[in-house]
Short mmCIF file of C-alpha atoms in Angstrom, two decimals:
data_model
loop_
_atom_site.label_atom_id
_atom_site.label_comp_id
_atom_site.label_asym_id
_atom_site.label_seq_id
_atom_site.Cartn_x
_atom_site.Cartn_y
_atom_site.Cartn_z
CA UNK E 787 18.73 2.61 35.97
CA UNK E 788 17.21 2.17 39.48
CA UNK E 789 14.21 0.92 37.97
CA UNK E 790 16.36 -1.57 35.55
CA UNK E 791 18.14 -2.78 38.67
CA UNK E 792 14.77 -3.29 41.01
CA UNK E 793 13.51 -5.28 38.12
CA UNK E 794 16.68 -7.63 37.99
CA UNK E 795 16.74 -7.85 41.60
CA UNK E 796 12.80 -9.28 41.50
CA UNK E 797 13.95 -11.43 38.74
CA UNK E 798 16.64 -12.94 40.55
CA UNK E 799 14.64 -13.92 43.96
CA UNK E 800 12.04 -15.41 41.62
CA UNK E 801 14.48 -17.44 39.72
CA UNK E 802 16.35 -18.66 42.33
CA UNK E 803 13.77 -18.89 44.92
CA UNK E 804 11.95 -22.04 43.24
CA UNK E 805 8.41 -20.16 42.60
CA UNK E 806 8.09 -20.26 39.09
CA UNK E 807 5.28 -22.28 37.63
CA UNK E 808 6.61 -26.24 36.83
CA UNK E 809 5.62 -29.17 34.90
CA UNK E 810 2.02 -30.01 35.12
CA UNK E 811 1.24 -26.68 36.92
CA UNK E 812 -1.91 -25.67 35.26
CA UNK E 813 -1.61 -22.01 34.44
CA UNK E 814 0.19 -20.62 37.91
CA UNK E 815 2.91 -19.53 36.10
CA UNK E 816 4.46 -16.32 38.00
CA UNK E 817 2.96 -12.83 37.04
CA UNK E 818 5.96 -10.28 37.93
CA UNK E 819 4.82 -7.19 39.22
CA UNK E 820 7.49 -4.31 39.24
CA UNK E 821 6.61 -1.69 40.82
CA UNK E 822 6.73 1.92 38.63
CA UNK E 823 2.98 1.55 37.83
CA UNK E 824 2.06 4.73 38.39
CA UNK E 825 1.59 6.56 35.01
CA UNK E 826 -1.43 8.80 35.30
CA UNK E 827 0.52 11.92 34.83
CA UNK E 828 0.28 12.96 38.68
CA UNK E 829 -3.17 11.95 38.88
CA UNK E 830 -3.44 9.43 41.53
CA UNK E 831 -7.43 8.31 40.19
CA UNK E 832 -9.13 8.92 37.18
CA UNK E 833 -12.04 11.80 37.38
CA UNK E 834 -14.43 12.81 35.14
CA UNK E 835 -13.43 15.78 34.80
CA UNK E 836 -15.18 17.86 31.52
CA UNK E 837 -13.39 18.48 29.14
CA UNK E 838 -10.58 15.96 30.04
CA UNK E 839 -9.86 13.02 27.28
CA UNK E 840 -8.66 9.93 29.72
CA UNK E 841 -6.54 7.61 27.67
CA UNK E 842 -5.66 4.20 28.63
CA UNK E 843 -2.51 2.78 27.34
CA UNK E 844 -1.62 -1.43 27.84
CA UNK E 845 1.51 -2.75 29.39
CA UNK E 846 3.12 -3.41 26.06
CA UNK E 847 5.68 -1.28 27.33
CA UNK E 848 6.54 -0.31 30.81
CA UNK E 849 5.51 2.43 32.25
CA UNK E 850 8.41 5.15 31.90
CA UNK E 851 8.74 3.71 28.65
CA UNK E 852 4.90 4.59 27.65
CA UNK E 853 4.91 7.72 28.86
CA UNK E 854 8.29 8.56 27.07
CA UNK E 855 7.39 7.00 23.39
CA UNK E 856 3.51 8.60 23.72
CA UNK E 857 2.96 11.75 26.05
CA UNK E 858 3.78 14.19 23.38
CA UNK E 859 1.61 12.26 20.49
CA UNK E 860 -1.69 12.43 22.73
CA UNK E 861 -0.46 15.91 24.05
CA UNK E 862 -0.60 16.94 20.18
CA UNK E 863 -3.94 14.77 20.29
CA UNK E 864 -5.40 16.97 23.02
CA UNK E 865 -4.31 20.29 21.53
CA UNK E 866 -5.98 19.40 18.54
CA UNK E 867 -9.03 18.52 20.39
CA UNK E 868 -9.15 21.71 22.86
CA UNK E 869 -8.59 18.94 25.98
CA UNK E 870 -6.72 18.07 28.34
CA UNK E 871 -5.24 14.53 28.15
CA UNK E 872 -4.72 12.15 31.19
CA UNK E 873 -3.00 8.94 30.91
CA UNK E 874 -3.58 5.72 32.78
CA UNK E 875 -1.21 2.26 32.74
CA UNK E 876 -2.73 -0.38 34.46
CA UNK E 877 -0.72 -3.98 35.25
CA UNK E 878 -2.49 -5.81 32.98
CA UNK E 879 -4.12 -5.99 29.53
CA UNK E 880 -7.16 -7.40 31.49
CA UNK E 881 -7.51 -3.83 33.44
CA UNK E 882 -7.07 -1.77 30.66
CA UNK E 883 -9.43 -3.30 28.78
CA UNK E 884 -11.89 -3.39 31.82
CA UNK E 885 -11.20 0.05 32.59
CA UNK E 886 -12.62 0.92 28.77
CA UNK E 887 -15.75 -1.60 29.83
CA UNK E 888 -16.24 0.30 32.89
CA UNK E 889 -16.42 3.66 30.83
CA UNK E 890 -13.36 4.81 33.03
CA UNK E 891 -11.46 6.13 29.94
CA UNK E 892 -12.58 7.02 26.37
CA UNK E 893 -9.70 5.63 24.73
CA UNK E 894 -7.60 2.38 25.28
CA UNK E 895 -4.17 1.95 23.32
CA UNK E 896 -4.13 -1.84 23.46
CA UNK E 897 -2.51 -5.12 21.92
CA UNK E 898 -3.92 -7.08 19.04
CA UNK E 899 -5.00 -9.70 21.25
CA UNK E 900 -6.39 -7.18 23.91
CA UNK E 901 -8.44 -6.18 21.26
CA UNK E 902 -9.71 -9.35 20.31
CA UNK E 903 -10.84 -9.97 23.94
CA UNK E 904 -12.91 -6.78 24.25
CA UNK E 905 -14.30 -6.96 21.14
CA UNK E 906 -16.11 -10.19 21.77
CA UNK E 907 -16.57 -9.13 25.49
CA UNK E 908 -18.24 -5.77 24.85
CA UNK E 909 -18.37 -5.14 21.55
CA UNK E 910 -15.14 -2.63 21.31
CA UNK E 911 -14.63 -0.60 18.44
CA UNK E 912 -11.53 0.56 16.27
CA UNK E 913 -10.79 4.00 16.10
CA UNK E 914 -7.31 3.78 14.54
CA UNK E 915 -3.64 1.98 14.85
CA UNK E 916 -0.19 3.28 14.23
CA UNK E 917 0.95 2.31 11.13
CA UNK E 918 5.04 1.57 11.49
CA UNK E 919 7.54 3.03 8.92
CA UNK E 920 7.91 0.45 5.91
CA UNK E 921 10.71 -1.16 7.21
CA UNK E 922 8.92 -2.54 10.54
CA UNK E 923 6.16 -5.04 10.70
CA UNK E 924 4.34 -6.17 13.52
CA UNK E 925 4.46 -9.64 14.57
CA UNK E 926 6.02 -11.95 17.11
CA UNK E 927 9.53 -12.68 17.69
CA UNK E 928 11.18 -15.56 19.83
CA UNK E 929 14.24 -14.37 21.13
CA UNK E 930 17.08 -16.00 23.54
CA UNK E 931 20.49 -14.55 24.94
CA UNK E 932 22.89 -13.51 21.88
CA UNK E 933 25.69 -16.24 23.58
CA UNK E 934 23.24 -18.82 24.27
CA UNK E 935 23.27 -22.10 22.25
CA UNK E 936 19.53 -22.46 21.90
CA UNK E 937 18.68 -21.88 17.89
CA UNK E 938 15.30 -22.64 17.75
CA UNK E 939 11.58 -23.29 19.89
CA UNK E 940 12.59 -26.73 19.60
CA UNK E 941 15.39 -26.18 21.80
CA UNK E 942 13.70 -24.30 24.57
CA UNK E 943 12.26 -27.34 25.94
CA UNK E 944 12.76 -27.84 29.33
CA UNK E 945 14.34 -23.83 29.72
CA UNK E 946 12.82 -21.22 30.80
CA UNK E 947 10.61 -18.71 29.11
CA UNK E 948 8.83 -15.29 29.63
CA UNK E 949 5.61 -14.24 28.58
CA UNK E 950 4.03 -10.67 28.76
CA UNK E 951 0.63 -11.06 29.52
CA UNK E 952 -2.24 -13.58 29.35
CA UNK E 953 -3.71 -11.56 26.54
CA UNK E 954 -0.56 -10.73 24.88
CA UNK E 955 -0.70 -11.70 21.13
CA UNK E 956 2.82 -11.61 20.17
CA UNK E 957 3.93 -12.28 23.80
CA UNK E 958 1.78 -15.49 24.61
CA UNK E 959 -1.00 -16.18 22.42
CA UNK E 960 1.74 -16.96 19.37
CA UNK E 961 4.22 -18.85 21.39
CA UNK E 962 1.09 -20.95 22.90
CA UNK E 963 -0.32 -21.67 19.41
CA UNK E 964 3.14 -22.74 18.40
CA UNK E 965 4.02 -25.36 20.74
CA UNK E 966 0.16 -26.47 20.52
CA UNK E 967 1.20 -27.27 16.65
CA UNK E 968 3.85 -29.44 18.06
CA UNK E 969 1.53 -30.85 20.57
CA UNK E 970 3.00 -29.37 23.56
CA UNK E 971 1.54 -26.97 26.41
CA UNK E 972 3.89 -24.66 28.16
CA UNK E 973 3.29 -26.34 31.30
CA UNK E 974 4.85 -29.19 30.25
CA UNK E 975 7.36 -27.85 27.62
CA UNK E 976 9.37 -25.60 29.73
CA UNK E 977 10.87 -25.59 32.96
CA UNK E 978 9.52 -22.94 34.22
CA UNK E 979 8.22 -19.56 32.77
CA UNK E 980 7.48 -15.92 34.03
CA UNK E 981 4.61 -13.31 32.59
CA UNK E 982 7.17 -10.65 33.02
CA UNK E 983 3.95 -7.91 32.77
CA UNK E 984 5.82 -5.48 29.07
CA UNK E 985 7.95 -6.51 26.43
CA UNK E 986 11.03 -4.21 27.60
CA UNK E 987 10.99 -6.00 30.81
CA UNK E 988 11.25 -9.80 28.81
CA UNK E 989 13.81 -8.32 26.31
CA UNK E 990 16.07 -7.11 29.11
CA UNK E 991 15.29 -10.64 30.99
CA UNK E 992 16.85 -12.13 28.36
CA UNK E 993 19.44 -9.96 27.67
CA UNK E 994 20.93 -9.98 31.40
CA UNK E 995 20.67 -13.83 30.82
CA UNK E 996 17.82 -14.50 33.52
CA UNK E 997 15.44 -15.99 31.07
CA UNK E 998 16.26 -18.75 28.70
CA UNK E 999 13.94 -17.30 26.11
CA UNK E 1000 10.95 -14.77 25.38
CA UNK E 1001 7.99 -14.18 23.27
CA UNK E 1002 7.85 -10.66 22.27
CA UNK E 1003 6.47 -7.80 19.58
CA UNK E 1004 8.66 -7.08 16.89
CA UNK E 1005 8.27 -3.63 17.03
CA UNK E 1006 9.01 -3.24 20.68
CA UNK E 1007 12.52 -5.20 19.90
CA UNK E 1008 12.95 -3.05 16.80
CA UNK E 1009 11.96 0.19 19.05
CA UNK E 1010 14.53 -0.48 21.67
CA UNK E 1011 17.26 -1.50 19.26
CA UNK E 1012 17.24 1.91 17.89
CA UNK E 1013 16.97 3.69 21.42
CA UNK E 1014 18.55 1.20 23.47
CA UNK E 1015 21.22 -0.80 21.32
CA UNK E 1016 23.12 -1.87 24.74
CA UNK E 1017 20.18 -3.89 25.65
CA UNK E 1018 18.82 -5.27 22.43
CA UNK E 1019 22.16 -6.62 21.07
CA UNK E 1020 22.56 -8.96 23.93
CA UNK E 1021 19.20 -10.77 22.40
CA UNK E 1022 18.73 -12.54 18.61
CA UNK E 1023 15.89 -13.49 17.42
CA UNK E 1024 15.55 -17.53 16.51
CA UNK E 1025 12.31 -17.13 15.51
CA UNK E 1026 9.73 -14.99 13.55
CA UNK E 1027 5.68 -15.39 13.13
CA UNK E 1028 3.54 -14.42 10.71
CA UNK E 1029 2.36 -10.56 9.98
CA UNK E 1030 -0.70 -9.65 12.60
CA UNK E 1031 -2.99 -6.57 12.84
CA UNK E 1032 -1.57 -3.40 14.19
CA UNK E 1033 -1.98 -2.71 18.05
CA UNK E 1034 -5.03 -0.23 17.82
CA UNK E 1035 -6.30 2.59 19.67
CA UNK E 1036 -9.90 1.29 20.72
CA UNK E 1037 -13.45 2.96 22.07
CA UNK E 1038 -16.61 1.96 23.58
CA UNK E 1039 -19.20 0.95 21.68
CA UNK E 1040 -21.74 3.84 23.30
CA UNK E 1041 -18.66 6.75 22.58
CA UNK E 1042 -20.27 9.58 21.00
CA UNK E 1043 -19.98 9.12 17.01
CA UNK E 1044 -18.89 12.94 16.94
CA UNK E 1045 -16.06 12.49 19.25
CA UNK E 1046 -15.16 9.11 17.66
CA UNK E 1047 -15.01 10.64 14.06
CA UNK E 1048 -12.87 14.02 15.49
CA UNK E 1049 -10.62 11.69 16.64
CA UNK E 1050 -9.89 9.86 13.97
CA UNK E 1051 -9.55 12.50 12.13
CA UNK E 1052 -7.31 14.45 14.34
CA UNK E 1053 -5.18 10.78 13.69
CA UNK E 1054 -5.30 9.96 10.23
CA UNK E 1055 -4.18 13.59 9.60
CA UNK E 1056 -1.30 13.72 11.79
CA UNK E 1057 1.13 13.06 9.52
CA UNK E 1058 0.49 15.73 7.17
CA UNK E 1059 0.70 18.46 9.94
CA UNK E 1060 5.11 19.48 10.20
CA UNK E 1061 4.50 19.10 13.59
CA UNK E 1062 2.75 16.00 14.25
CA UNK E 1063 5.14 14.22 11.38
CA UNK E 1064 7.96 14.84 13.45
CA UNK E 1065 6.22 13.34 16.86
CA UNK E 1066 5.55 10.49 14.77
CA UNK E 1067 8.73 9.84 13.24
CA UNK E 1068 10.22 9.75 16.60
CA UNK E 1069 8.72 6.20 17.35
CA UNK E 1070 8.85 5.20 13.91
CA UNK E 1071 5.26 5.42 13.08
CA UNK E 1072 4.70 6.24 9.17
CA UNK E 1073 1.19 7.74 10.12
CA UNK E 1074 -2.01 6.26 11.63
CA UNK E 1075 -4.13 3.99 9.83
CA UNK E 1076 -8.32 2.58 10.61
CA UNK E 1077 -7.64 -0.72 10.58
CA UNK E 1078 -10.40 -3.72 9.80
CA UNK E 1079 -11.69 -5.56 12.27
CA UNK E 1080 -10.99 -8.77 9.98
CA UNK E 1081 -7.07 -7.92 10.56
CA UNK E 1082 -7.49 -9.61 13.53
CA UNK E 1083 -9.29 -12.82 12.73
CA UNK E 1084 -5.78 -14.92 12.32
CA UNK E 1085 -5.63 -13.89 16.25
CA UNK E 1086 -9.23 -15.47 16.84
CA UNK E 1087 -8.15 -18.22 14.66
CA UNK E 1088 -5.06 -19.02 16.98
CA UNK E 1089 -7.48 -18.48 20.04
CA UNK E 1090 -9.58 -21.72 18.74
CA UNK E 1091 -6.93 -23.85 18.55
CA UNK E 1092 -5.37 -23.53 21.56
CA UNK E 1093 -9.03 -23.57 23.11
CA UNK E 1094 -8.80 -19.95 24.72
CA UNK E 1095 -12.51 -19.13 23.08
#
């Protein structure tokens, strides 16, 4: 709740305090930081400790939110492997994909768009993606206060807007590609708009009525309507894009193939072990999945247009 209320009170000086990005402001939109970074499990820098499994994990989420949906997956993860696991959450989806670059974790949970960036920067590699229970896909919703009078993209012009992050998918790359159809940039088609840094953090934007509207990932929305109904059902979605590729769980090109192939293994079996079914079932994930990197080429496709490549 503390947290909940910091975040509102940021929210509120940055709304009212005139600093958001304008019309014809080329990209200086305001990048929220809110301050409960600090994920690492206790571990105030990454080591290399042997025998330690470093996992990086994007903003998707916020922090306590990460930790709370994945510790006891990658926990089951590292008892399966005979390691210990540390988590990282960086601000960004830049720094967690750097920190994979940098070879300062093995693993990085990231966003379909994340993905897409490291891939063509580096050469990352798949190891696996949750795969959501059958009722859940992933893909972008638009979403605006349940009392508001806004029913569609069309009438967000000139309100305000949140993004997640400048790699988001679902929270910016979709929303950008859609006005871009309609010949509009965001600099010039709303007000003024926020990168409010997770998902959670733009859904409960919106729901306390800060934000006119948000770009965010369905499953996030779906997530939080099932573990926090209080905050979702102040939100409706007026939009809905097209089906993406899963988030995945990505490596390092130059990760040992041993380790790689453990790992996936240790994934792709989960949901057969009692144990690991349950863990799963928990976040509504059906069971993990190796997905192809041609899942993601819609993303690259969207990418073009909008002249991010």
């Amino acid at each position: 709740m503390n947290t909940i209320k910091r975040v509102i009170e940021i929210l509120l000086i940055f709304l009212f305090g005139t600093v958001f990005c304008g019309c014809g402001e080329q990209e200086k939109a305001l990048k929220i930081k809110f301050k409960e970074i600090d994920t690492s499990t206790g571990q105030k820098s990454l080591d290399r400790e042997q025998g330690v499994l470093r996992l990086a994990i994007s903003s998707m989420i916020s922090p306590r939110e990460t930790i709370h949906c994945y510790q006891d997956i990658f926990n089951y993860v590292g008892e399966k492997l005979n390691r210990k696991i540390k988590i990282v959450q960086k601000e960004s989806y830049g720094e967690t994909n750097e920190l994979l670059r940098q070879g300062e974790v093995d693993v990085a949970m990231v966003c379909s768009g994340a993905y897409v960036e490291a891939h063509a920067s580096y050469g990352a590699e798949l190891l696996s993606a949750p795969k959501p229970l059958s009722d859940r896909t992933y893909c972008s919703y638009i979403i605006v206060h349940r009392d508001s009078q806004i029913n569609s993209i069309e009438e967000l012009k000139g309100k305000t807007f949140a993004f997640t992050d400048s790699l988001s998918n679902t929270g910016r790359l979709y929303p950008v590609w859609l006005l871009s159809q309609k010949g509009y940039k965001p600099e010039t088609y709303f007000a003024r708009y926020i990168y409010s840094g997770s998902h959670d953090n733009s859904i409960r934007a919106v729901s306390d009525g800060l934000i006119d509207g948000a770009a965010v990932d369905s499953l996030v929305f779906l997530y939080m309507n099932t573990n926090q109904p209080d905050v979702v059902s102040l939100s409706r979605v007026i939009a809905v894009s097209p089906v993406f590729g899963l988030p995945p769980l990505i490596v390092h090109p130059r990760m040992d193939v041993e380790l790689k192939k453990i790992l996936q293994e240790i994934l792709l079996n989960m949901h057969s072990d009692e144990k690991g079914k349950v863990l799963l079932s928990r976040i509504k994930i059906e069971r993990f999945i190796i997905p192809q990197d041609m899942d993601y080429d819609p993303i690259r496709e969207m990418k073009k247009a909008v002249g991010y490549e």
